[in-house]
Short mmCIF file of C-alpha atoms in Angstrom, two decimals:
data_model
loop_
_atom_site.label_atom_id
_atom_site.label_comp_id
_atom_site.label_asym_id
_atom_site.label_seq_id
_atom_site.Cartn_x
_atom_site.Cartn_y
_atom_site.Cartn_z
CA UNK A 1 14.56 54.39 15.21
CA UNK A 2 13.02 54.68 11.77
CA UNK A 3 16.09 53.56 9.89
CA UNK A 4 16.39 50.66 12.53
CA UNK A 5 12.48 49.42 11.62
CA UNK A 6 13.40 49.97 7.48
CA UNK A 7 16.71 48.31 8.06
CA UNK A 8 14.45 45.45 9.80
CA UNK A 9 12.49 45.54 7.06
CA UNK A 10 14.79 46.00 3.92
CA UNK A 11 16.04 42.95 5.48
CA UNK A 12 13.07 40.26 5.68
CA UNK A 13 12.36 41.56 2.14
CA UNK A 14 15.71 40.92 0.70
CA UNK A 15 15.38 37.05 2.66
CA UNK A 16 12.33 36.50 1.39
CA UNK A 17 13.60 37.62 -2.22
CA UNK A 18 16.33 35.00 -1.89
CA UNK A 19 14.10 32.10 -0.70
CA UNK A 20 11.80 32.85 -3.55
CA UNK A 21 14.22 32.54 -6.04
CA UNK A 22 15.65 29.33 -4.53
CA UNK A 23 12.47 27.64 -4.27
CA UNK A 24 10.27 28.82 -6.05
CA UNK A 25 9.32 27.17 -10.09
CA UNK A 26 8.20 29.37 -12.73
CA UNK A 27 7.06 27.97 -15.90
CA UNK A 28 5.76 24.39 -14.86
CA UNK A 29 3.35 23.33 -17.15
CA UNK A 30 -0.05 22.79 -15.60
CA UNK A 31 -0.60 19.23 -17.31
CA UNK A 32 2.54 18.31 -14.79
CA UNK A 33 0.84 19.80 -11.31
CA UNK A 34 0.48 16.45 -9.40
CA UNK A 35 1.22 13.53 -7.00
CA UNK A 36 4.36 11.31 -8.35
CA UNK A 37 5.31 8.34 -6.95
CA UNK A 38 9.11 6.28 -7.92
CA UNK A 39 7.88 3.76 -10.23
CA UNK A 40 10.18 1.23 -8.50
CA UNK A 41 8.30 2.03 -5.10
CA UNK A 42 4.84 1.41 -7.38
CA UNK A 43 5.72 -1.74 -8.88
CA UNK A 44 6.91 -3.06 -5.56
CA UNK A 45 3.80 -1.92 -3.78
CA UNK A 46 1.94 -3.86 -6.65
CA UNK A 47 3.83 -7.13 -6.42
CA UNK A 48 3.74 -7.58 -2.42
CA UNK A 49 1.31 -4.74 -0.66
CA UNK A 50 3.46 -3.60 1.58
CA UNK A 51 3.97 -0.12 1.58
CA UNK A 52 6.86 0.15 3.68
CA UNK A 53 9.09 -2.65 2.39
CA UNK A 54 8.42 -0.90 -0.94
CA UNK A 55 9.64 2.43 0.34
CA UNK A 56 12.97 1.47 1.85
CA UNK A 57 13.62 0.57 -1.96
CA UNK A 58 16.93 2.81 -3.01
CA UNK A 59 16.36 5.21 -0.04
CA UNK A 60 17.63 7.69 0.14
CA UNK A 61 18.66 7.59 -3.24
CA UNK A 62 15.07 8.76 -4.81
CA UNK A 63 12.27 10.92 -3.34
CA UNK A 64 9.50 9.24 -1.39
CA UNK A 65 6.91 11.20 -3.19
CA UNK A 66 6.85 14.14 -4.90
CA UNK A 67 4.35 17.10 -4.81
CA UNK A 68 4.41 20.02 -7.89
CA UNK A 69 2.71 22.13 -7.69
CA UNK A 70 2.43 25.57 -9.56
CA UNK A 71 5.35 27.38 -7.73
CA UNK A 72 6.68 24.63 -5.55
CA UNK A 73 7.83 20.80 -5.46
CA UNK A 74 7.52 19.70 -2.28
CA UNK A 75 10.13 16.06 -1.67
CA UNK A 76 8.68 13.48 1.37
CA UNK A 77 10.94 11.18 3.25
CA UNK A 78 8.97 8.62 4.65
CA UNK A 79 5.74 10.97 5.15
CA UNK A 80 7.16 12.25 8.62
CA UNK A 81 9.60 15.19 7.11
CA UNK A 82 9.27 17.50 3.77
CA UNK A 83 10.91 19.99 2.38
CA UNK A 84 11.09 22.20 -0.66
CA UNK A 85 12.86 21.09 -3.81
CA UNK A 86 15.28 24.10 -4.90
CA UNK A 87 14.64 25.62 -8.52
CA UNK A 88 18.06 24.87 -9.32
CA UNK A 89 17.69 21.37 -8.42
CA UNK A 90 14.28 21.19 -10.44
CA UNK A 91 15.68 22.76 -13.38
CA UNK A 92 17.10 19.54 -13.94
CA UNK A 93 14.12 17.80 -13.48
CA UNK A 94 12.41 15.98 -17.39
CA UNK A 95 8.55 15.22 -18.14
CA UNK A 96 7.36 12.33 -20.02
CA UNK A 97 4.44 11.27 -20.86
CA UNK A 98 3.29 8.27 -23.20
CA UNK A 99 0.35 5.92 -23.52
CA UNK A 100 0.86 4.50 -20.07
CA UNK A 101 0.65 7.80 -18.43
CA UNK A 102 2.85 11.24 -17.12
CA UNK A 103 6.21 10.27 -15.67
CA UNK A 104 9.12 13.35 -14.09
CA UNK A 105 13.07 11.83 -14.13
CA UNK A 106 14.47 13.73 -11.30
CA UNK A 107 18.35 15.54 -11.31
CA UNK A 108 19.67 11.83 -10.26
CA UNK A 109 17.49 10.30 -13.02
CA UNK A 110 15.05 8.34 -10.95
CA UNK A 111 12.10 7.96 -12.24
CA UNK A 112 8.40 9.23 -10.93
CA UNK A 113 4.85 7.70 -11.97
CA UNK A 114 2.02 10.56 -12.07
CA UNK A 115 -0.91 8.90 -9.62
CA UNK A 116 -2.81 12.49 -9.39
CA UNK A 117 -3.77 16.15 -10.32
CA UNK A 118 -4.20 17.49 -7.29
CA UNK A 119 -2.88 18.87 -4.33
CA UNK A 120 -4.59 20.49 -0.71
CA UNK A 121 -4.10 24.37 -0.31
CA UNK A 122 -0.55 23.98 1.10
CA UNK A 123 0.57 22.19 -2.03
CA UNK A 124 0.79 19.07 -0.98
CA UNK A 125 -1.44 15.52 -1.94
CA UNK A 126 -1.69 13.05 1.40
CA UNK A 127 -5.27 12.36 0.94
CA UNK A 128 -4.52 10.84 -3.11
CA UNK A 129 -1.29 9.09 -2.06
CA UNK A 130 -3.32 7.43 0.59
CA UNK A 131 -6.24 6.72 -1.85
CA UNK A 132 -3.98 5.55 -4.27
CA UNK A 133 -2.13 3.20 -1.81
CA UNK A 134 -5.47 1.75 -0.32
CA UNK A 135 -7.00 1.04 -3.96
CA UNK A 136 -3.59 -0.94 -4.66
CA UNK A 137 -2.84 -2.49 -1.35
CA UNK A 138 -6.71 -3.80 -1.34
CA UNK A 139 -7.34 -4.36 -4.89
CA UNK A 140 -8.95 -7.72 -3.62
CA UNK A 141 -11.27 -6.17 -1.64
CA UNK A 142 -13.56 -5.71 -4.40
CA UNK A 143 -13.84 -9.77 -3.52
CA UNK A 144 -14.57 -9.19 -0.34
CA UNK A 145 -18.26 -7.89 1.45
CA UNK A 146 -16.84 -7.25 4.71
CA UNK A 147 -13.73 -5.07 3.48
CA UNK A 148 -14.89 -1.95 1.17
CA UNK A 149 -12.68 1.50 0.39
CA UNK A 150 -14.19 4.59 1.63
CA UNK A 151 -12.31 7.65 0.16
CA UNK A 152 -9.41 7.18 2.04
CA UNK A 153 -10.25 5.65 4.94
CA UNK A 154 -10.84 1.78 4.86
CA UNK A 155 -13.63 -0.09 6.72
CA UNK A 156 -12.79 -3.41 7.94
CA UNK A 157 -16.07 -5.51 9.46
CA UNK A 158 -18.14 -2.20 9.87
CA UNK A 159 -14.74 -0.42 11.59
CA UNK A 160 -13.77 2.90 9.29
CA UNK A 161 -9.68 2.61 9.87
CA UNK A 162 -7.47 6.01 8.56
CA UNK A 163 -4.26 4.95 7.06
CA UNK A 164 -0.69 6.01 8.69
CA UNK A 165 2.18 6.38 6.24
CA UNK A 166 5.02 7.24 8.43
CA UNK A 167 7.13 5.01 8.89
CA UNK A 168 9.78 6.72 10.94
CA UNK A 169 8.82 5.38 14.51
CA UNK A 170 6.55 2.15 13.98
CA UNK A 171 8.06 -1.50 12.79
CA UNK A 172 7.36 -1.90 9.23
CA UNK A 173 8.74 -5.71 8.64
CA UNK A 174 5.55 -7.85 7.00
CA UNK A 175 3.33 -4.64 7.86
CA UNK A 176 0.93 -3.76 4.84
CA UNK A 177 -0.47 -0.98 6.45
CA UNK A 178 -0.49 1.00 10.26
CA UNK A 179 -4.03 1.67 10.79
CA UNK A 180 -5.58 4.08 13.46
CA UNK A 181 -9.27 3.66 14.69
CA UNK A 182 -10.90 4.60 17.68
CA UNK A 183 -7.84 6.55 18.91
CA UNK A 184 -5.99 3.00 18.43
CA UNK A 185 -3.19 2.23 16.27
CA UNK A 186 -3.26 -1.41 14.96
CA UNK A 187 -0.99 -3.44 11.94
CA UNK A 188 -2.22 -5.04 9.19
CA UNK A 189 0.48 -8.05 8.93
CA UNK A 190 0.84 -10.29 5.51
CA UNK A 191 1.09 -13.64 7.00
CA UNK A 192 1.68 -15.85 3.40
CA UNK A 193 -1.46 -15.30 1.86
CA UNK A 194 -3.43 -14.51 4.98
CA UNK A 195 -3.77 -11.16 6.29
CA UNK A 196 -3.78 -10.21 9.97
CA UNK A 197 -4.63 -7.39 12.65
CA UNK A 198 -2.84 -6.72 15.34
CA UNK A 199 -2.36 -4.58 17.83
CA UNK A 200 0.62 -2.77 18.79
CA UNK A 201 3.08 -2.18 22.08
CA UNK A 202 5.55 0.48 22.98
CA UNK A 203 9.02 -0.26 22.44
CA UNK A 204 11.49 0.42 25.69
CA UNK A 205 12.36 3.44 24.35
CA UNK A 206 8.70 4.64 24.77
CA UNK A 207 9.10 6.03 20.85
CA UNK A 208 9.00 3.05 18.77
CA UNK A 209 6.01 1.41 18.28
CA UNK A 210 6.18 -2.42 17.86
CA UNK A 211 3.52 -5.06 16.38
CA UNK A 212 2.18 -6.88 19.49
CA UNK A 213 2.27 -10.73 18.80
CA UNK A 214 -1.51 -11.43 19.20
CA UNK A 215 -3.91 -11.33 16.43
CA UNK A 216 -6.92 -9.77 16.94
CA UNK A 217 -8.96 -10.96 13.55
CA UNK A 218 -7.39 -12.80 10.42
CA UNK A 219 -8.16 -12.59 6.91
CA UNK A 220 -8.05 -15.90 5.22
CA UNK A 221 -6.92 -16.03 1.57
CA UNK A 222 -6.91 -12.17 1.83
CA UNK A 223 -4.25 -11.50 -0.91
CA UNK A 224 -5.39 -14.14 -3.11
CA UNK A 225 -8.24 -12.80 -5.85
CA UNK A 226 -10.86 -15.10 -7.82
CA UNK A 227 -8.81 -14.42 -11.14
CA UNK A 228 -5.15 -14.47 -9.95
CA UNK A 229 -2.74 -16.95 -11.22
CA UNK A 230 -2.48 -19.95 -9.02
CA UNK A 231 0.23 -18.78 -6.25
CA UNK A 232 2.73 -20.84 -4.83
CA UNK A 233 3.09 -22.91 -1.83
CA UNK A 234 5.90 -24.33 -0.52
CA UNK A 235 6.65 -21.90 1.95
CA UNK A 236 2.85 -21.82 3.92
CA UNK A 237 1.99 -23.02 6.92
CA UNK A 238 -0.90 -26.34 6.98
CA UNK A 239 -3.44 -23.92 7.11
CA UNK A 240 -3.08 -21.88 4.60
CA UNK A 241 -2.65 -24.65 1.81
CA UNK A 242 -6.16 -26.13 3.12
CA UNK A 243 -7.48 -22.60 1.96
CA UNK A 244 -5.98 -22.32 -1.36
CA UNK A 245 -6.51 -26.26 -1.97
CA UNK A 246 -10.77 -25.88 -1.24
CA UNK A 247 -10.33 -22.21 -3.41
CA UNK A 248 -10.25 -23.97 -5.95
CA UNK A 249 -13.67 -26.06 -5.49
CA UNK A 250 -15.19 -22.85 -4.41
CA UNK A 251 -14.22 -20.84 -7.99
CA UNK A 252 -16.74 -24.15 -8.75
CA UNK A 253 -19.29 -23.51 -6.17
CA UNK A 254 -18.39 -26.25 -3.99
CA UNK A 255 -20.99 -26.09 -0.86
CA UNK A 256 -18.96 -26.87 1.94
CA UNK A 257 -19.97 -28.72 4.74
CA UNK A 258 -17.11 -27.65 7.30
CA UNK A 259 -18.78 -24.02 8.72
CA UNK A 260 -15.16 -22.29 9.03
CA UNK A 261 -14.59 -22.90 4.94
CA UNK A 262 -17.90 -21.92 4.25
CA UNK A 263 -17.78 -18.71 6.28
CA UNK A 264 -14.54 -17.75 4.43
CA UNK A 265 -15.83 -18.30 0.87
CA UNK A 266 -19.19 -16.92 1.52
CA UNK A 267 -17.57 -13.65 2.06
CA UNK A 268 -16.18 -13.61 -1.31
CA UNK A 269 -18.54 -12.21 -3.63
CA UNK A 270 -17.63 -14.43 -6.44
CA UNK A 271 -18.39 -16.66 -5.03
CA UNK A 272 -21.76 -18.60 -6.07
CA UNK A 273 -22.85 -21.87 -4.98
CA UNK A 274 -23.24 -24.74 -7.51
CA UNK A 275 -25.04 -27.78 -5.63
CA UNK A 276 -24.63 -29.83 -9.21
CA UNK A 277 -20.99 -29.56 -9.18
CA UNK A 278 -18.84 -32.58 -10.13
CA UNK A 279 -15.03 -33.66 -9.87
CA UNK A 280 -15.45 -33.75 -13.91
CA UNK A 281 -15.91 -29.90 -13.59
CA UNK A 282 -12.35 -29.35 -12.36
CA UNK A 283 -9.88 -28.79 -15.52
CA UNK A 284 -6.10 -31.19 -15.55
CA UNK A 285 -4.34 -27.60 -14.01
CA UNK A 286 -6.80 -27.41 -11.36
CA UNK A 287 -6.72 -31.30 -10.72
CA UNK A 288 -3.09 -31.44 -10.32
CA UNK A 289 -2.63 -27.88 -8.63
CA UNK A 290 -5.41 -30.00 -5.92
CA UNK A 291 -2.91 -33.39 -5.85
CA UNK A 292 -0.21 -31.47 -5.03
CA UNK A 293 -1.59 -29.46 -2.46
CA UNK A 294 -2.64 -32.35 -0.60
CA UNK A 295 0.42 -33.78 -0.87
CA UNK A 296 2.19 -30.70 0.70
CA UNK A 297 -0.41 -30.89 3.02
CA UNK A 298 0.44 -33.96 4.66
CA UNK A 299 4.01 -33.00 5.05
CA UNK A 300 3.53 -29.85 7.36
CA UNK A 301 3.43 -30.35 10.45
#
């Protein structure tokens, strides 16, 4: 019975020696321990806010998101399933760092943006990638009085929202962000240059989860800030070019009569209101950036 229980024993020991030494790092330098995330996946997150569309970018060709830590790199595929990178894989892994930050090239040589130093007690950095996301995804919101960041939760009209970052059973087309409050998942959908909440619906199978049609609160000119470049057109509904066409008298402090325009731009906190302003005030950019808009205007229906 005794050599039965040390056999046992001898056993686990010898496993656990194995799965040590195929997962577990030695020698990573502290200055690496971190959140990475693929720098294509940033760049696209930058360019459009949405989170998902950026992910499915070369999947499954590069990691989702990678966690070192001291002993252990822990790879995420789509925030629902992780797993432990193997030494031998890592050993392959390079560090670089230069003035626009710390960057790891994996074995395949993808390449891996350094967004944090730390990690929870199980190795791994959720809270930061969700921080980081929300401070990119609402970068406007700094605009805006009735949106504001809080840690990593996001509070939209005096409703605190937690982020969801799996993707592997909700739709994810136009979806910036799954938000849960109140034991209620809803979507934050990029309509053009609007944002939108919605709710969401059950798929048939009972384990998808699908954007439900109505909109429960919209977000005019929500991915347009006071200092961004003009954006383009062509492709937005009537609405939406009436906004960007009266932005540009409110950057001047337009007062507006109509009460839905001047709800939307008194949200905006750069907004100030100039009751001396004059056509004269607009410069030749913003004059014919306005004639053109109108123009548009009258051709949507």
């Amino acid at each position: 019975m005794k050599k039965s229980i040390f056999g046992l024993l001898l056993c686990c020991f010898l496993i656990g020696v194995l799965y040590a030494d195929d997962y577990t790092l030695s020698n990573v330098d502290s200055r690496y321990i971190g959140t990475y995330i693929p720098v294509d996946v940033d760049n696209q997150l930058k360019k459009t806010k949405l989170i998902y569309d950026a992910l499915s970018l070369g999947y499954p060709v590069h990691h989702d998101v990678l966690f070192l830590g001291k002993n252990k790199c822990y790879s995420d595929a789509g925030f629902h399933d992780g797993y432990a990178i193997t030494s031998r894989e890592f050993k392959k892994f390079r560090f670089v760092e230069n003035d626009n930050g710390i960057f790891c090239i994996d074995d395949k040589g993808n390449s891996y943006r350094k967004i944090s130093d730390t990690l929870n007690e199980r190795g791994y950095g959720y809270t930061e990638y969700r921080n980081y996301v929300l401070n990119v995804v609402f970068d406007f919101a700094k605009d805006m009085k009735n949106i504001q960041i809080k840690g990593s939760e996001i509070v939209i009209d005096g409703v605190e929202y937690s982020v969801n970052l799996d993707t592997v059973f909700w739709e994810t087309e136009n979806v910036v962000l799954w938000l849960i409050a109140n034991k209620q998942s809803y979507a934050l959908v990029k309509n053009g240059i609007n944002g939108e909440l919605h709710g969401c619906k059950r798929a048939e199978d009972e384990f998808y989860w699908l954007v439900d049609e109505n909109v429960i609160k919209e977000f005019p000119l929500m991915f347009v800030s006071a200092g961004d470049k003009l954006p383009g057109y062509w492709s937005l509904p009537k609405a939406q070019i009436r906004y960007l066409r009266n932005m540009i008298y409110a950057r001047h402090g337009y007062v507006f009569k109509s009460e839905d325009l001047k709800e939307i731009f008194e949200n905006f906190s750069w907004y100030k209101a100039n009751p001396n302003f004059k056509e004269e005030d607009l410069n030749k950019e913003e004059k014919r950036y306005i004639e053109q808009l109108s123009k548009r205007e009258k051709e949507v229906n």
